Amino acid sequence: MTQIQDKEYGGERPLYAIHDTRLERITIHPGESSIKETKNIEAIDCRFEGKYVFWETYGLKINNCYFADTARSSLWYSADCRMTRCKVDAPKMFRRMKGIYVEDTNFSDGQEMLWDCDDVTLRNVKIENCDYLFMHTDNVRIENYRQDGNYSFQYSKNVEIHNAVINSKDAFWEAENVTLVDCEVNGEYLGWYAKNMRLVRCHLTGEQLLCYVDGLTLEDCTFGEDANLMFEYSTVNGNIKGNVTSIKNPTSGTLTVEGNIGELIWDENQKQPADAKIIHNA
């Protein structure tokens, strides 16, 4: 590979169309599209300040690099990207990409990040200020993760998350094929209109959770005291450990509550549907 070390660049397209190149200790000052339309690039110990850095880049390894807050939209329209041990203060990272692997990396401004992507893996990642995260993104695998921001994972498909803390209002709206294992999820209106959600040993808080879900499975989950009016018009099966504040009008399924239910609400006629069975210790 060609090596470029200890250089500084600025302006528009200073490293346009390079390929098979290793960048070490490079600084990209403010400008646009500095490393656009490139192939087989390695960036190590670099600093990126300009916007639109890696567009149309195929085969990219980024290690121990820093993206300043001015480096917004730095990774778009690219494929086969591996990012490790980085610090990212730039918003709108990863858009319309396929094949993303991120490990040991923190994002301080995750606004509108990871939209319209496919085949995404995150390990040991923290994302803050991340409203509208993972919009229309499919085939996602996440482990050891924390996020703070609302409206996440909307319209996503095939999502599997282990050992995570997710603070997000309106998460997983209209998502499909979602599995959460050993997760804590805090936020209102979780999973509305989703299809095929499986939650294993999760703790959930927030109002009106998991309504209008087609195919909801709960395994040894627990709920906070504020989790009220849950499962309205949902098909729900499985078990809940501990007490729940209120359940409202699930349409079908068998749910065992290993504790008390503060309030069990059915439709206007207060009639339990024949296909909905709630077993509890009240």
Coordinates of C-alpha atoms in Angstrom, one line a residue:
M1 CA 0.0 0.0 0.0
T2 CA 1.0 3.6 -0.5
Q3 CA 1.7 5.4 2.8
I4 CA 1.0 9.0 3.6
Q5 CA 2.2 10.1 7.0
D6 CA 2.3 13.3 9.1
K7 CA 0.6 15.5 6.5
E8 CA -2.1 18.2 6.7
Y9 CA -4.7 18.9 4.1
G10 CA -7.6 21.3 3.6
G11 CA -10.0 22.7 1.0
E12 CA -12.0 20.6 -1.4
R13 CA -11.0 17.0 -2.5
P14 CA -7.3 17.1 -1.5
L15 CA -7.1 13.2 -1.6
Y16 CA -9.7 12.5 -4.2
A17 CA -9.9 9.0 -5.8
I18 CA -6.8 7.6 -4.0
H19 CA -6.8 3.8 -3.5
D20 CA -4.7 1.2 -1.6
T21 CA -3.4 3.9 0.7
R22 CA -2.5 3.9 4.4
L23 CA -3.0 7.3 6.1
E24 CA -1.1 7.8 9.4
R25 CA -1.3 10.9 11.6
I26 CA -3.1 12.9 8.9
T27 CA -5.1 16.0 9.7
I28 CA -7.9 17.0 7.4
H29 CA -8.7 20.7 8.0
P30 CA -12.1 22.2 7.2
G31 CA -13.2 21.7 3.6
E32 CA -15.3 19.3 1.7
S33 CA -15.1 15.7 0.3
S34 CA -11.4 15.3 1.2
I35 CA -11.2 11.5 0.6
K36 CA -14.1 11.0 -1.8
E37 CA -14.5 8.1 -4.3
T38 CA -11.7 6.0 -2.9
K39 CA -11.0 2.3 -2.4
N40 CA -9.1 0.2 0.1
I41 CA -8.1 3.0 2.6
E42 CA -6.6 2.7 6.1
A43 CA -6.7 5.7 8.5
I44 CA -4.7 5.5 11.7
D45 CA -4.3 8.2 14.4
C46 CA -5.9 10.8 12.1
R47 CA -7.9 13.9 12.8
F48 CA -10.8 14.9 10.6
E49 CA -12.3 18.4 10.7
G50 CA -13.8 18.8 7.3
K51 CA -17.2 17.6 6.2
Y52 CA -18.2 14.8 3.8
V53 CA -14.8 13.0 4.4
F54 CA -15.4 9.5 3.2
W55 CA -18.1 9.4 0.5
E56 CA -18.2 6.6 -2.0
T57 CA -15.4 4.8 -0.2
Y58 CA -15.2 1.0 -0.6
G59 CA -13.0 -0.9 1.9
L60 CA -12.2 1.4 4.8
K61 CA -10.5 0.8 8.1
I62 CA -10.4 3.6 10.7
N63 CA -8.5 3.1 13.9
N64 CA -7.9 5.5 16.8
C65 CA -9.1 8.5 14.9
Y66 CA -11.0 11.6 15.9
F67 CA -13.9 13.3 14.0
A68 CA -14.5 16.9 15.2
D69 CA -17.9 18.4 15.4
T70 CA -17.3 20.1 12.1
A71 CA -16.8 16.8 10.3
R72 CA -20.5 16.1 9.8
S73 CA -21.8 13.5 7.4
S74 CA -18.4 12.0 7.1
L75 CA -19.4 8.5 6.1
W76 CA -22.1 8.2 3.4
Y77 CA -22.7 6.1 0.3
S78 CA -19.9 3.7 1.2
A79 CA -19.4 0.0 1.9
D80 CA -17.2 -2.4 4.0
C81 CA -16.3 0.0 6.8
R82 CA -14.5 -1.0 10.0
M83 CA -14.1 1.6 12.8
T84 CA -12.3 0.8 16.1
R85 CA -11.2 2.9 19.1
C86 CA -12.4 6.2 17.7
K87 CA -13.9 9.4 19.2
V88 CA -16.6 11.0 17.2
D89 CA -18.2 14.5 17.9
A90 CA -19.6 14.8 14.4
P91 CA -23.4 14.3 13.7
K92 CA -25.1 12.4 10.8
M93 CA -22.5 9.6 10.6
F94 CA -23.2 6.6 8.3
R95 CA -25.9 7.1 5.7
R96 CA -26.9 4.7 2.9
M97 CA -24.0 2.2 3.6
K98 CA -23.6 -1.5 3.7
G99 CA -21.2 -3.5 5.9
I100 CA -20.5 -1.4 9.0
Y101 CA -18.5 -2.7 12.0
V102 CA -17.9 -0.4 14.9
E103 CA -16.1 -1.3 18.2
D104 CA -14.8 0.5 21.3
T105 CA -16.0 3.9 20.0
N106 CA -18.0 6.8 21.5
F107 CA -20.3 9.2 19.6
S108 CA -21.2 12.4 21.4
D109 CA -23.6 13.7 18.8
G110 CA -25.6 10.8 17.1
Q111 CA -28.3 13.0 15.5
E112 CA -29.7 11.3 12.4
M113 CA -27.1 8.7 12.4
L114 CA -27.2 5.2 10.7
W115 CA -30.0 5.9 8.3
D116 CA -30.8 3.5 5.4
C117 CA -27.9 1.2 6.2
D118 CA -27.6 -2.6 5.9
D119 CA -25.5 -5.1 7.8
V120 CA -24.4 -3.2 10.9
T121 CA -22.5 -4.5 13.9
L122 CA -21.7 -2.5 17.1
R123 CA -19.7 -3.7 20.1
N124 CA -18.8 -1.6 23.1
V125 CA -20.3 1.5 21.7
K126 CA -21.9 4.6 23.3
I127 CA -24.0 7.0 21.4
E128 CA -25.3 10.3 22.9
N129 CA -27.8 13.0 21.7
C130 CA -29.0 10.5 19.1
D131 CA -32.5 11.5 18.0
Y132 CA -33.6 9.5 15.0
L133 CA -31.0 6.8 15.2
F134 CA -31.1 3.7 13.0
M135 CA -33.9 4.9 10.7
H136 CA -34.8 2.3 8.0
T137 CA -31.6 0.3 8.8
D138 CA -31.7 -3.5 8.6
N139 CA -29.7 -6.5 9.8
V140 CA -28.3 -5.0 13.0
R141 CA -26.3 -6.8 15.7
I142 CA -25.4 -4.9 18.9
E143 CA -23.6 -6.0 22.0
N144 CA -22.5 -4.0 25.1
Y145 CA -24.1 -0.7 24.1
R146 CA -25.6 2.5 25.5
Q147 CA -27.6 5.2 23.8
D148 CA -29.4 8.4 24.9
G149 CA -31.8 9.8 22.3
N150 CA -35.3 9.4 21.0
Y151 CA -37.1 7.9 18.0
S152 CA -34.6 5.2 17.5
F153 CA -34.8 2.0 15.3
Q154 CA -37.9 3.2 13.5
Y155 CA -38.8 1.0 10.5
S156 CA -35.8 -1.2 11.1
K157 CA -35.7 -4.9 10.3
N158 CA -33.8 -7.9 11.8
V159 CA -32.3 -6.2 14.9
E160 CA -30.6 -8.2 17.7
I161 CA -29.3 -6.4 20.8
H162 CA -27.6 -7.9 23.9
N163 CA -26.5 -6.2 27.1
A164 CA -27.7 -2.6 26.3
V165 CA -29.1 0.4 28.0
I166 CA -31.5 2.2 25.6
N167 CA -32.9 5.5 26.7
S168 CA -35.3 6.4 23.8
K169 CA -38.9 7.6 23.5
D170 CA -40.7 6.0 20.6
A171 CA -38.1 3.3 20.0
F172 CA -38.8 0.4 17.5
W173 CA -41.9 1.9 15.9
E174 CA -42.9 -0.2 13.0
A175 CA -39.8 -2.3 13.4
E176 CA -39.8 -5.9 12.4
N177 CA -38.0 -9.0 13.7
V178 CA -36.5 -7.5 16.9
T179 CA -34.8 -9.4 19.7
L180 CA -33.6 -7.8 22.9
V181 CA -31.7 -9.8 25.5
D182 CA -30.5 -8.6 28.9
C183 CA -31.4 -5.0 28.0
E184 CA -32.8 -2.0 29.9
V185 CA -35.1 0.1 27.8
N186 CA -36.5 3.4 29.2
G187 CA -38.9 5.5 27.2
E188 CA -42.6 5.9 26.3
Y189 CA -44.5 4.2 23.5
L190 CA -41.9 1.4 22.9
G191 CA -42.5 -0.8 19.9
W192 CA -45.8 0.5 18.6
Y193 CA -47.0 -1.2 15.4
A194 CA -43.9 -3.5 15.4
K195 CA -43.9 -7.1 14.2
N196 CA -42.2 -10.0 15.8
M197 CA -40.6 -8.6 18.9
R198 CA -38.9 -10.9 21.4
L199 CA -37.7 -9.6 24.8
V200 CA -35.6 -11.8 27.1
R201 CA -34.7 -10.8 30.7
C202 CA -35.3 -7.2 29.9
H203 CA -36.3 -4.4 32.2
L204 CA -38.7 -1.8 30.7
T205 CA -40.0 1.6 31.9
G206 CA -42.3 4.2 30.4
E207 CA -45.9 4.7 29.6
Q208 CA -48.0 2.8 27.1
L209 CA -45.4 0.2 26.1
L210 CA -45.7 -2.4 23.4
C211 CA -49.1 -1.5 21.9
Y212 CA -50.3 -2.6 18.5
V213 CA -47.6 -5.3 18.3
D214 CA -48.2 -8.2 16.0
G215 CA -46.3 -11.1 17.6
L216 CA -44.8 -10.1 20.9
T217 CA -42.9 -12.6 23.1
L218 CA -41.8 -11.8 26.7
E219 CA -39.4 -14.1 28.6
D220 CA -38.7 -13.3 32.3
C221 CA -39.0 -9.5 31.8
T222 CA -39.7 -6.9 34.4
F223 CA -41.4 -3.5 34.3
G224 CA -41.1 -0.3 36.2
E225 CA -44.0 1.2 38.1
D226 CA -44.6 3.8 35.4
A227 CA -45.2 1.1 32.8
N228 CA -48.9 1.5 32.4
L229 CA -51.6 0.7 29.8
M230 CA -49.4 -1.9 28.2
F231 CA -50.1 -4.3 25.3
E232 CA -53.2 -2.5 23.9
Y233 CA -54.3 -4.4 20.7
S234 CA -51.2 -6.5 20.8
T235 CA -50.7 -10.3 20.4
V236 CA -48.6 -11.2 23.4
N237 CA -47.2 -14.4 24.8
G238 CA -44.7 -15.3 27.6
N239 CA -44.2 -14.3 31.1
I240 CA -43.5 -11.3 33.3
K241 CA -41.6 -11.5 36.6
G242 CA -42.9 -9.3 39.3
N243 CA -45.8 -6.8 39.4
V244 CA -47.2 -4.6 36.7
T245 CA -49.1 -1.4 37.0
S246 CA -51.7 -1.9 34.3
I247 CA -52.5 -3.9 31.2
K248 CA -55.0 -2.7 28.6
N249 CA -56.9 -4.9 26.1
P250 CA -54.4 -7.3 24.5
T251 CA -56.1 -9.0 21.6
S252 CA -54.7 -12.5 21.8
G253 CA -52.0 -14.7 23.3
T254 CA -51.2 -16.2 26.8
L255 CA -49.3 -14.1 29.3
T256 CA -48.3 -15.1 32.8
V257 CA -47.7 -12.4 35.3
E258 CA -45.7 -13.8 38.3
G259 CA -47.0 -11.1 40.6
N260 CA -49.9 -8.7 40.8
I261 CA -51.6 -6.6 38.2
G262 CA -52.7 -3.2 39.5
E263 CA -55.3 -2.8 36.8
L264 CA -56.5 -5.0 34.0
I265 CA -58.5 -3.0 31.4
W266 CA -60.5 -4.5 28.6
D267 CA -62.6 -2.8 25.9
E268 CA -65.7 -0.6 26.5
N269 CA -67.7 -3.7 27.5
Q270 CA -65.1 -4.8 30.0
K271 CA -65.1 -8.2 28.2
Q272 CA -61.9 -10.2 27.9
P273 CA -61.4 -11.5 24.3
A274 CA -61.6 -15.3 24.0
D275 CA -58.2 -15.5 22.5
A276 CA -56.5 -13.4 25.2
K277 CA -55.5 -15.2 28.4
I278 CA -53.9 -13.4 31.3
I279 CA -52.7 -15.6 34.2
H280 CA -51.5 -13.7 37.3
N281 CA -51.3 -13.9 41.1
A282 CA -53.7 -11.1 41.9

